[in-house]
PDB file of C-alpha atoms and ligand atoms in Angstrom:
ATOM      1  CA  MET X   1     -10.831  21.487 -71.020  1.00  0.00           C
ATOM      2  CA  LYS X   2      -8.937  23.039 -73.889  1.00  0.00           C
ATOM      3  CA  THR X   3     -10.466  23.115 -77.356  1.00  0.00           C
ATOM      4  CA  ILE X   4      -8.307  21.118 -79.773  1.00  0.00           C
ATOM      5  CA  LEU X   5      -7.629  22.575 -83.225  1.00  0.00           C
ATOM      6  CA  VAL X   6      -5.960  20.371 -85.802  1.00  0.00           C
ATOM      7  CA  CYS X   7      -4.820  22.626 -88.662  1.00  0.00           C
ATOM      8  CA  ASN X   8      -4.876  20.503 -91.806  1.00  0.00           C
ATOM      9  CA  TRP X   9      -3.029  22.649 -94.319  1.00  0.00           C
ATOM     10  CA  LYS X  10      -3.594  20.024 -97.048  1.00  0.00           C
ATOM     11  CA  MET X  11      -1.362  20.883-100.066  1.00  0.00           C
ATOM     12  CA  ASN X  12      -0.773  24.495 -98.924  1.00  0.00           C
ATOM     13  CA  PRO X  13       1.018  26.898 -98.863  1.00  0.00           C
ATOM     14  CA  PRO X  14       3.165  26.837-102.032  1.00  0.00           C
ATOM     15  CA  THR X  15       6.524  27.913-100.549  1.00  0.00           C
ATOM     16  CA  TRP X  16       8.564  27.279 -97.399  1.00  0.00           C
ATOM     17  CA  LYS X  17       8.626  31.033 -96.773  1.00  0.00           C
ATOM     18  CA  GLU X  18       4.840  31.165 -96.640  1.00  0.00           C
ATOM     19  CA  ALA X  19       4.661  27.956 -94.594  1.00  0.00           C
ATOM     20  CA  LYS X  20       6.989  29.444 -92.002  1.00  0.00           C
ATOM     21  CA  LYS X  21       4.912  32.643 -91.879  1.00  0.00           C
ATOM     22  CA  LEU X  22       1.652  30.709 -91.484  1.00  0.00           C
ATOM     23  CA  PHE X  23       3.216  28.596 -88.733  1.00  0.00           C
ATOM     24  CA  ASP X  24       4.563  31.653 -86.904  1.00  0.00           C
ATOM     25  CA  GLU X  25       1.180  33.434 -87.077  1.00  0.00           C
ATOM     26  CA  THR X  26      -0.613  30.290 -85.896  1.00  0.00           C
ATOM     27  CA  LYS X  27       1.822  29.926 -83.019  1.00  0.00           C
ATOM     28  CA  LYS X  28       1.467  33.564 -82.019  1.00  0.00           C
ATOM     29  CA  ALA X  29      -2.339  33.336 -81.934  1.00  0.00           C
ATOM     30  CA  ALA X  30      -2.209  29.997 -80.092  1.00  0.00           C
ATOM     31  CA  GLN X  31       0.087  31.351 -77.411  1.00  0.00           C
ATOM     32  CA  LYS X  32      -2.382  34.124 -76.617  1.00  0.00           C
ATOM     33  CA  ALA X  33      -5.289  31.673 -76.364  1.00  0.00           C
ATOM     34  CA  ARG X  34      -4.732  29.540 -73.286  1.00  0.00           C
ATOM     35  CA  ASP X  35      -7.950  27.568 -73.787  1.00  0.00           C
ATOM     36  CA  VAL X  36      -6.998  26.383 -77.261  1.00  0.00           C
ATOM     37  CA  SER X  37      -4.556  23.596 -78.022  1.00  0.00           C
ATOM     38  CA  VAL X  38      -3.233  23.677 -81.600  1.00  0.00           C
ATOM     39  CA  ILE X  39      -1.731  20.875 -83.692  1.00  0.00           C
ATOM     40  CA  VAL X  40      -0.392  21.688 -87.186  1.00  0.00           C
ATOM     41  CA  ALA X  41      -0.566  19.142 -90.019  1.00  0.00           C
ATOM     42  CA  PRO X  42       1.569  20.632 -92.825  1.00  0.00           C
ATOM     43  CA  PRO X  43       2.587  18.987 -96.105  1.00  0.00           C
ATOM     44  CA  SER X  44       5.220  16.413 -95.118  1.00  0.00           C
ATOM     45  CA  VAL X  45       8.057  18.275 -96.901  1.00  0.00           C
ATOM     46  CA  TYR X  46       7.739  21.012 -94.252  1.00  0.00           C
ATOM     47  CA  LEU X  47       7.609  18.733 -91.196  1.00  0.00           C
ATOM     48  CA  ARG X  48      11.292  18.529 -90.303  1.00  0.00           C
ATOM     49  CA  GLU X  49      11.965  22.257 -90.665  1.00  0.00           C
ATOM     50  CA  LEU X  50       8.824  23.215 -88.746  1.00  0.00           C
ATOM     51  CA  ALA X  51       9.827  20.867 -85.923  1.00  0.00           C
ATOM     52  CA  LYS X  52      13.040  22.893 -85.648  1.00  0.00           C
ATOM     53  CA  VAL X  53      11.171  26.216 -85.555  1.00  0.00           C
ATOM     54  CA  SER X  54       9.197  25.368 -82.433  1.00  0.00           C
ATOM     55  CA  ARG X  55       8.432  22.526 -80.094  1.00  0.00           C
ATOM     56  CA  ALA X  56       5.503  24.510 -78.666  1.00  0.00           C
ATOM     57  CA  ILE X  57       3.157  23.427 -81.466  1.00  0.00           C
ATOM     58  CA  PRO X  58       2.959  19.664 -82.017  1.00  0.00           C
ATOM     59  CA  LEU X  59       2.983  18.452 -85.618  1.00  0.00           C
ATOM     60  CA  ALA X  60       0.875  15.850 -87.399  1.00  0.00           C
ATOM     61  CA  VAL X  61       1.537  14.013 -90.634  1.00  0.00           C
ATOM     62  CA  GLN X  62      -1.462  14.262 -93.007  1.00  0.00           C
ATOM     63  CA  HIS X  63      -1.131  10.752 -94.425  1.00  0.00           C
ATOM     64  CA  ALA X  64       1.527   8.059 -94.162  1.00  0.00           C
ATOM     65  CA  ARG X  65       1.718   4.325 -94.757  1.00  0.00           C
ATOM     66  CA  ALA X  66       2.008   1.637 -92.123  1.00  0.00           C
ATOM     67  CA  GLU X  67       4.768  -0.344 -93.880  1.00  0.00           C
ATOM     68  CA  GLU X  68       8.364   0.363 -92.871  1.00  0.00           C
ATOM     69  CA  GLY X  69       9.516   0.649 -96.472  1.00  0.00           C
ATOM     70  CA  GLY X  70       8.963  -0.716 -99.925  1.00  0.00           C
ATOM     71  CA  ALA X  71       7.972   0.076-103.490  1.00  0.00           C
ATOM     72  CA  HIS X  72       5.420   2.849-102.860  1.00  0.00           C
ATOM     73  CA  THR X  73       6.393   5.699-105.162  1.00  0.00           C
ATOM     74  CA  GLY X  74       5.271   9.079-103.876  1.00  0.00           C
ATOM     75  CA  GLU X  75       4.336   7.847-100.410  1.00  0.00           C
ATOM     76  CA  ILE X  76       6.006   8.210 -97.025  1.00  0.00           C
ATOM     77  CA  SER X  77       5.934   5.891 -94.023  1.00  0.00           C
ATOM     78  CA  LEU X  78       4.756   6.597 -90.508  1.00  0.00           C
ATOM     79  CA  ALA X  79       8.266   5.727 -89.326  1.00  0.00           C
ATOM     80  CA  GLN X  80       9.691   8.461 -91.581  1.00  0.00           C
ATOM     81  CA  ALA X  81       7.101  10.925 -90.285  1.00  0.00           C
ATOM     82  CA  ALA X  82       7.936  10.012 -86.683  1.00  0.00           C
ATOM     83  CA  ASP X  83      11.613  10.562 -87.472  1.00  0.00           C
ATOM     84  CA  THR X  84      10.823  14.171 -88.519  1.00  0.00           C
ATOM     85  CA  LYS X  85       9.336  14.627 -85.010  1.00  0.00           C
ATOM     86  CA  ALA X  86       5.674  14.541 -86.020  1.00  0.00           C
ATOM     87  CA  THR X  87       3.859  13.260 -82.936  1.00  0.00           C
ATOM     88  CA  TYR X  88       0.364  12.906 -84.409  1.00  0.00           C
ATOM     89  CA  ALA X  89      -0.831  11.056 -87.493  1.00  0.00           C
ATOM     90  CA  ILE X  90      -4.023  11.844 -89.386  1.00  0.00           C
ATOM     91  CA  VAL X  91      -5.414   8.506 -90.551  1.00  0.00           C
ATOM     92  CA  GLY X  92      -8.134   7.919 -93.133  1.00  0.00           C
ATOM     93  CA  HIS X  93      -8.857  11.502 -94.153  1.00  0.00           C
ATOM     94  CA  ALA X  94     -11.629  11.535 -96.766  1.00  0.00           C
ATOM     95  CA  GLU X  95      -9.144  12.776 -99.379  1.00  0.00           C
ATOM     96  CA  SER X  96      -6.827   9.809 -98.616  1.00  0.00           C
ATOM     97  CA  ARG X  97      -9.799   7.435 -98.709  1.00  0.00           C
ATOM     98  CA  ALA X  98     -10.729   8.878-102.125  1.00  0.00           C
ATOM     99  CA  ARG X  99      -7.225   7.901-103.297  1.00  0.00           C
ATOM    100  CA  GLY X 100      -7.712   4.341-102.108  1.00  0.00           C
ATOM    101  CA  THR X 101      -7.137   4.140 -98.335  1.00  0.00           C
ATOM    102  CA  THR X 102      -9.412   1.357 -96.989  1.00  0.00           C
ATOM    103  CA  ASN X 103     -10.666   0.580 -93.494  1.00  0.00           C
ATOM    104  CA  ALA X 104      -8.049  -2.198 -93.319  1.00  0.00           C
ATOM    105  CA  ASP X 105      -5.347   0.377 -94.176  1.00  0.00           C
ATOM    106  CA  THR X 106      -6.563   2.709 -91.423  1.00  0.00           C
ATOM    107  CA  ASN X 107      -6.320  -0.176 -88.949  1.00  0.00           C
ATOM    108  CA  ALA X 108      -2.728  -0.959 -89.990  1.00  0.00           C
ATOM    109  CA  GLN X 109      -1.861   2.758 -89.811  1.00  0.00           C
ATOM    110  CA  ILE X 110      -3.321   3.134 -86.317  1.00  0.00           C
ATOM    111  CA  LEU X 111      -1.465   0.090 -84.993  1.00  0.00           C
ATOM    112  CA  ALA X 112       1.788   1.266 -86.622  1.00  0.00           C
ATOM    113  CA  ALA X 113       1.362   4.814 -85.296  1.00  0.00           C
ATOM    114  CA  LEU X 114       0.744   3.548 -81.757  1.00  0.00           C
ATOM    115  CA  ALA X 115       3.836   1.326 -81.971  1.00  0.00           C
ATOM    116  CA  LEU X 116       5.838   4.436 -82.953  1.00  0.00           C
ATOM    117  CA  LYS X 117       4.330   6.351 -80.006  1.00  0.00           C
ATOM    118  CA  MET X 118       2.417   8.680 -82.327  1.00  0.00           C
ATOM    119  CA  ALA X 119      -1.151   9.681 -81.493  1.00  0.00           C
ATOM    120  CA  PRO X 120      -3.566   8.777 -84.314  1.00  0.00           C
ATOM    121  CA  ILE X 121      -6.328  11.153 -85.411  1.00  0.00           C
ATOM    122  CA  LEU X 122      -8.806   8.839 -87.121  1.00  0.00           C
ATOM    123  CA  CYS X 123     -11.120  10.513 -89.644  1.00  0.00           C
ATOM    124  CA  VAL X 124     -14.499   8.943 -90.313  1.00  0.00           C
ATOM    125  CA  GLY X 125     -17.593  10.153 -92.138  1.00  0.00           C
ATOM    126  CA  GLU X 126     -20.113   9.142 -94.748  1.00  0.00           C
ATOM    127  CA  SER X 127     -20.129  10.602 -98.242  1.00  0.00           C
ATOM    128  CA  ALA X 128     -23.885  11.184 -98.347  1.00  0.00           C
ATOM    129  CA  ARG X 129     -26.978  10.979 -96.143  1.00  0.00           C
ATOM    130  CA  SER X 130     -30.441   9.671 -96.809  1.00  0.00           C
ATOM    131  CA  ILE X 131     -33.429   9.403 -94.505  1.00  0.00           C
ATOM    132  CA  GLN X 132     -32.941   5.641 -94.190  1.00  0.00           C
ATOM    133  CA  GLY X 133     -29.974   6.427 -91.945  1.00  0.00           C
ATOM    134  CA  GLU X 134     -27.537   3.931 -93.469  1.00  0.00           C
ATOM    135  CA  TYR X 135     -24.761   6.456 -92.809  1.00  0.00           C
ATOM    136  CA  PHE X 136     -24.701   5.178 -89.238  1.00  0.00           C
ATOM    137  CA  ASP X 137     -23.656   1.751 -90.576  1.00  0.00           C
ATOM    138  CA  VAL X 138     -20.896   3.361 -92.660  1.00  0.00           C
ATOM    139  CA  VAL X 139     -19.504   5.212 -89.666  1.00  0.00           C
ATOM    140  CA  ARG X 140     -19.836   2.175 -87.370  1.00  0.00           C
ATOM    141  CA  ALA X 141     -17.824   0.052 -89.824  1.00  0.00           C
ATOM    142  CA  GLN X 142     -15.178   2.766 -90.222  1.00  0.00           C
ATOM    143  CA  VAL X 143     -14.747   3.049 -86.452  1.00  0.00           C
ATOM    144  CA  LYS X 144     -14.807  -0.671 -85.644  1.00  0.00           C
ATOM    145  CA  GLU X 145     -12.524  -1.765 -88.466  1.00  0.00           C
ATOM    146  CA  ALA X 146     -10.004   1.028 -87.852  1.00  0.00           C
ATOM    147  CA  LEU X 147      -9.797   0.226 -84.139  1.00  0.00           C
ATOM    148  CA  ALA X 148      -9.623  -3.569 -84.455  1.00  0.00           C
ATOM    149  CA  ASN X 149      -6.995  -5.034 -82.095  1.00  0.00           C
ATOM    150  CA  VAL X 150      -6.311  -1.695 -80.436  1.00  0.00           C
ATOM    151  CA  PRO X 151      -5.868  -2.510 -76.742  1.00  0.00           C
ATOM    152  CA  GLN X 152      -8.310  -0.862 -74.358  1.00  0.00           C
ATOM    153  CA  ASN X 153      -5.544   1.030 -72.584  1.00  0.00           C
ATOM    154  CA  ARG X 154      -4.440   2.758 -75.826  1.00  0.00           C
ATOM    155  CA  LEU X 155      -7.873   4.045 -76.843  1.00  0.00           C
ATOM    156  CA  ALA X 156      -7.465   7.285 -74.930  1.00  0.00           C
ATOM    157  CA  THR X 157      -4.506   8.277 -77.172  1.00  0.00           C
ATOM    158  CA  ILE X 158      -6.715   8.164 -80.269  1.00  0.00           C
ATOM    159  CA  MET X 159      -8.846  11.092 -81.384  1.00  0.00           C
ATOM    160  CA  ILE X 160     -11.761  10.517 -83.713  1.00  0.00           C
ATOM    161  CA  ALA X 161     -12.576  13.289 -86.163  1.00  0.00           C
ATOM    162  CA  TYR X 162     -16.058  12.964 -87.590  1.00  0.00           C
ATOM    163  CA  GLU X 163     -16.023  14.635 -90.991  1.00  0.00           C
ATOM    164  CA  PRO X 164     -19.047  14.067 -93.183  1.00  0.00           C
ATOM    165  CA  VAL X 165     -17.581  14.160 -96.680  1.00  0.00           C
ATOM    166  CA  TRP X 166     -20.455  16.363 -97.865  1.00  0.00           C
ATOM    167  CA  ALA X 167     -19.393  19.095 -95.409  1.00  0.00           C
ATOM    168  CA  ILE X 168     -15.678  19.091 -96.320  1.00  0.00           C
ATOM    169  CA  GLY X 169     -14.989  22.075 -98.555  1.00  0.00           C
ATOM    170  CA  ALA X 170     -18.677  23.048 -98.343  1.00  0.00           C
ATOM    171  CA  PRO X 171     -19.974  26.546 -97.564  1.00  0.00           C
ATOM    172  CA  LYS X 172     -21.415  25.483 -94.183  1.00  0.00           C
ATOM    173  CA  PRO X 173     -20.814  22.822 -91.517  1.00  0.00           C
ATOM    174  CA  MET X 174     -23.430  20.281 -90.438  1.00  0.00           C
ATOM    175  CA  GLN X 175     -25.971  21.205 -87.775  1.00  0.00           C
ATOM    176  CA  PRO X 176     -24.588  21.021 -84.219  1.00  0.00           C
ATOM    177  CA  ARG X 177     -27.533  18.840 -83.092  1.00  0.00           C
ATOM    178  CA  ASP X 178     -26.687  16.289 -85.799  1.00  0.00           C
ATOM    179  CA  MET X 179     -23.062  16.303 -84.638  1.00  0.00           C
ATOM    180  CA  HIS X 180     -24.258  15.754 -81.088  1.00  0.00           C
ATOM    181  CA  GLU X 181     -26.207  12.711 -82.228  1.00  0.00           C
ATOM    182  CA  MET X 182     -23.243  11.324 -84.181  1.00  0.00           C
ATOM    183  CA  GLY X 183     -20.911  11.873 -81.208  1.00  0.00           C
ATOM    184  CA  ILE X 184     -23.205   9.756 -79.022  1.00  0.00           C
ATOM    185  CA  PHE X 185     -23.338   7.090 -81.728  1.00  0.00           C
ATOM    186  CA  ILE X 186     -19.533   6.928 -82.080  1.00  0.00           C
ATOM    187  CA  ARG X 187     -19.057   6.667 -78.306  1.00  0.00           C
ATOM    188  CA  LYS X 188     -21.715   3.961 -78.101  1.00  0.00           C
ATOM    189  CA  THR X 189     -19.984   2.015 -80.876  1.00  0.00           C
ATOM    190  CA  ILE X 190     -16.699   2.099 -78.974  1.00  0.00           C
ATOM    191  CA  VAL X 191     -18.335   1.226 -75.649  1.00  0.00           C
ATOM    192  CA  GLN X 192     -19.927  -1.836 -77.298  1.00  0.00           C
ATOM    193  CA  GLY X 193     -16.559  -3.090 -78.528  1.00  0.00           C
ATOM    194  CA  TRP X 194     -14.137  -1.883 -75.854  1.00  0.00           C
ATOM    195  CA  GLY X 195     -16.137  -1.134 -72.726  1.00  0.00           C
ATOM    196  CA  GLU X 196     -16.693   1.993 -70.659  1.00  0.00           C
ATOM    197  CA  ILE X 197     -13.396   3.582 -71.777  1.00  0.00           C
ATOM    198  CA  GLY X 198     -15.326   4.451 -74.960  1.00  0.00           C
ATOM    199  CA  HIS X 199     -16.972   7.324 -73.109  1.00  0.00           C
ATOM    200  CA  ALA X 200     -13.555   8.958 -72.715  1.00  0.00           C
ATOM    201  CA  VAL X 201     -12.614   9.024 -76.403  1.00  0.00           C
ATOM    202  CA  THR X 202     -11.925  12.493 -77.778  1.00  0.00           C
ATOM    203  CA  ILE X 203     -14.270  13.438 -80.596  1.00  0.00           C
ATOM    204  CA  LEU X 204     -13.563  16.235 -83.064  1.00  0.00           C
ATOM    205  CA  TYR X 205     -15.668  17.645 -85.874  1.00  0.00           C
ATOM    206  CA  GLY X 206     -14.405  18.642 -89.321  1.00  0.00           C
ATOM    207  CA  GLY X 207     -15.993  20.215 -92.394  1.00  0.00           C
ATOM    208  CA  ALA X 208     -16.363  23.936 -93.146  1.00  0.00           C
ATOM    209  CA  VAL X 209     -15.287  25.055 -89.676  1.00  0.00           C
ATOM    210  CA  ASP X 210     -14.369  28.742 -89.356  1.00  0.00           C
ATOM    211  CA  SER X 211     -14.463  31.632 -86.899  1.00  0.00           C
ATOM    212  CA  THR X 212     -18.190  32.199 -87.448  1.00  0.00           C
ATOM    213  CA  ASN X 213     -19.372  28.694 -86.488  1.00  0.00           C
ATOM    214  CA  ALA X 214     -16.745  26.924 -84.349  1.00  0.00           C
ATOM    215  CA  ALA X 215     -17.777  28.144 -80.882  1.00  0.00           C
ATOM    216  CA  THR X 216     -21.428  27.177 -81.455  1.00  0.00           C
ATOM    217  CA  MET X 217     -20.415  23.739 -82.718  1.00  0.00           C
ATOM    218  CA  ARG X 218     -18.182  23.214 -79.673  1.00  0.00           C
ATOM    219  CA  ASP X 219     -20.885  24.273 -77.250  1.00  0.00           C
ATOM    220  CA  GLU X 220     -23.905  22.618 -78.887  1.00  0.00           C
ATOM    221  CA  GLY X 221     -22.309  19.787 -80.845  1.00  0.00           C
ATOM    222  CA  ASP X 222     -20.574  18.153 -77.864  1.00  0.00           C
ATOM    223  CA  VAL X 223     -17.122  18.080 -79.488  1.00  0.00           C
ATOM    224  CA  ARG X 224     -13.700  18.622 -77.948  1.00  0.00           C
ATOM    225  CA  GLY X 225     -12.357  20.377 -81.019  1.00  0.00           C
ATOM    226  CA  PHE X 226     -11.939  20.539 -84.765  1.00  0.00           C
ATOM    227  CA  LEU X 227     -10.068  19.382 -87.812  1.00  0.00           C
ATOM    228  CA  VAL X 228      -9.830  22.474 -89.991  1.00  0.00           C
ATOM    229  CA  GLY X 229      -8.862  22.797 -93.645  1.00  0.00           C
ATOM    230  CA  ARG X 230      -9.437  26.123 -95.392  1.00  0.00           C
ATOM    231  CA  ALA X 231      -9.682  28.239 -92.239  1.00  0.00           C
ATOM    232  CA  SER X 232      -6.260  26.992 -91.082  1.00  0.00           C
ATOM    233  CA  ALA X 233      -4.290  27.716 -94.234  1.00  0.00           C
ATOM    234  CA  GLU X 234      -4.361  31.536 -94.185  1.00  0.00           C
ATOM    235  CA  PRO X 235      -2.850  33.624 -91.389  1.00  0.00           C
ATOM    236  CA  SER X 236      -5.858  35.957 -90.974  1.00  0.00           C
ATOM    237  CA  LYS X 237      -8.378  33.097 -90.932  1.00  0.00           C
ATOM    238  CA  ILE X 238      -6.573  30.908 -88.410  1.00  0.00           C
ATOM    239  CA  LYS X 239      -6.013  33.932 -86.167  1.00  0.00           C
ATOM    240  CA  ALA X 240      -9.738  34.736 -86.239  1.00  0.00           C
ATOM    241  CA  LEU X 241     -10.653  31.094 -85.601  1.00  0.00           C
ATOM    242  CA  ILE X 242      -8.353  30.757 -82.592  1.00  0.00           C
ATOM    243  CA  GLN X 243      -9.633  34.045 -81.179  1.00  0.00           C
ATOM    244  CA  SER X 244     -13.238  32.923 -81.629  1.00  0.00           C
ATOM    245  CA  LEU X 245     -12.560  29.907 -79.386  1.00  0.00           C
ATOM    246  CA  ALA X 246     -10.505  31.622 -76.716  1.00  0.00           C
TER     247      ALA X 246
HETATM  248  P1  PGA S 301     -12.490  22.342 -94.707  1.00  0.00           P
HETATM  249  O1  PGA S 301     -11.743  20.908 -94.700  1.00  0.00           O
HETATM  250  O2  PGA S 301     -12.315  22.909 -93.312  1.00  0.00           O
HETATM  251  O3  PGA S 301     -11.788  23.138 -95.740  1.00  0.00           O
HETATM  252  O4  PGA S 301     -13.935  22.060 -95.016  1.00  0.00           O
HETATM  253  C1  PGA S 301     -11.860  20.074 -93.589  1.00  0.00           C
HETATM  254  C2  PGA S 301     -11.006  18.847 -93.747  1.00  0.00           C
HETATM  255  O5  PGA S 301     -10.902  18.287 -94.851  1.00  0.00           O
HETATM  256  O6  PGA S 301     -10.391  18.383 -92.759  1.00  0.00           O
END
């Protein structure tokens, strides 16, 4: 199975010229690595032009609203993102949640994305951990509420990216054995609500992933791939990361 890499450029790079260069370098590295499947999530202003550059690399919108339109200054809708040819939608990234996205919003976004034939990438993850283990309850609620009313036969189109907030932007990722445990927990949560199909859900990890740690996390953390911030937003770093997984 191919390793999935979702390149979350966040609010980078500053110009279209640099965005095009980063995309071209990412594409070049991806084409050499047959075992890696790359999805690029650029700032939404670059989506339409990047879709014209190449169909070989699918595009994701980083954040978009479920409503078709309305008085939401500064926001874009999933329908608008789909119209630019983005085929994936990141939903509930920690940075969107910090700006107010709730579990109910993630549910509406997932249902809207599915109706538009986009594949949702649901981000979940607790902001802190303590030995009492209440972070499992946080993640369970995020998963269950986001997936409410999703029909069983659509679950396989959804990827779940577990991103503990404390590892996003941090120097190091979480321990692979802790990811392994969380992967089992997320699958179990879905199996309880939706049946055996839960075992088939694609689980990604995100938070401080780079070329020095990704292969170990894939092999020991039981994940199908990664959601990558910093290491995806510079040509040399994304090239090294893709090579490390090939
Ligand atoms: P990072 O970000 O790779 O820079 O830690 C991950 C993310 O926010 O998806």
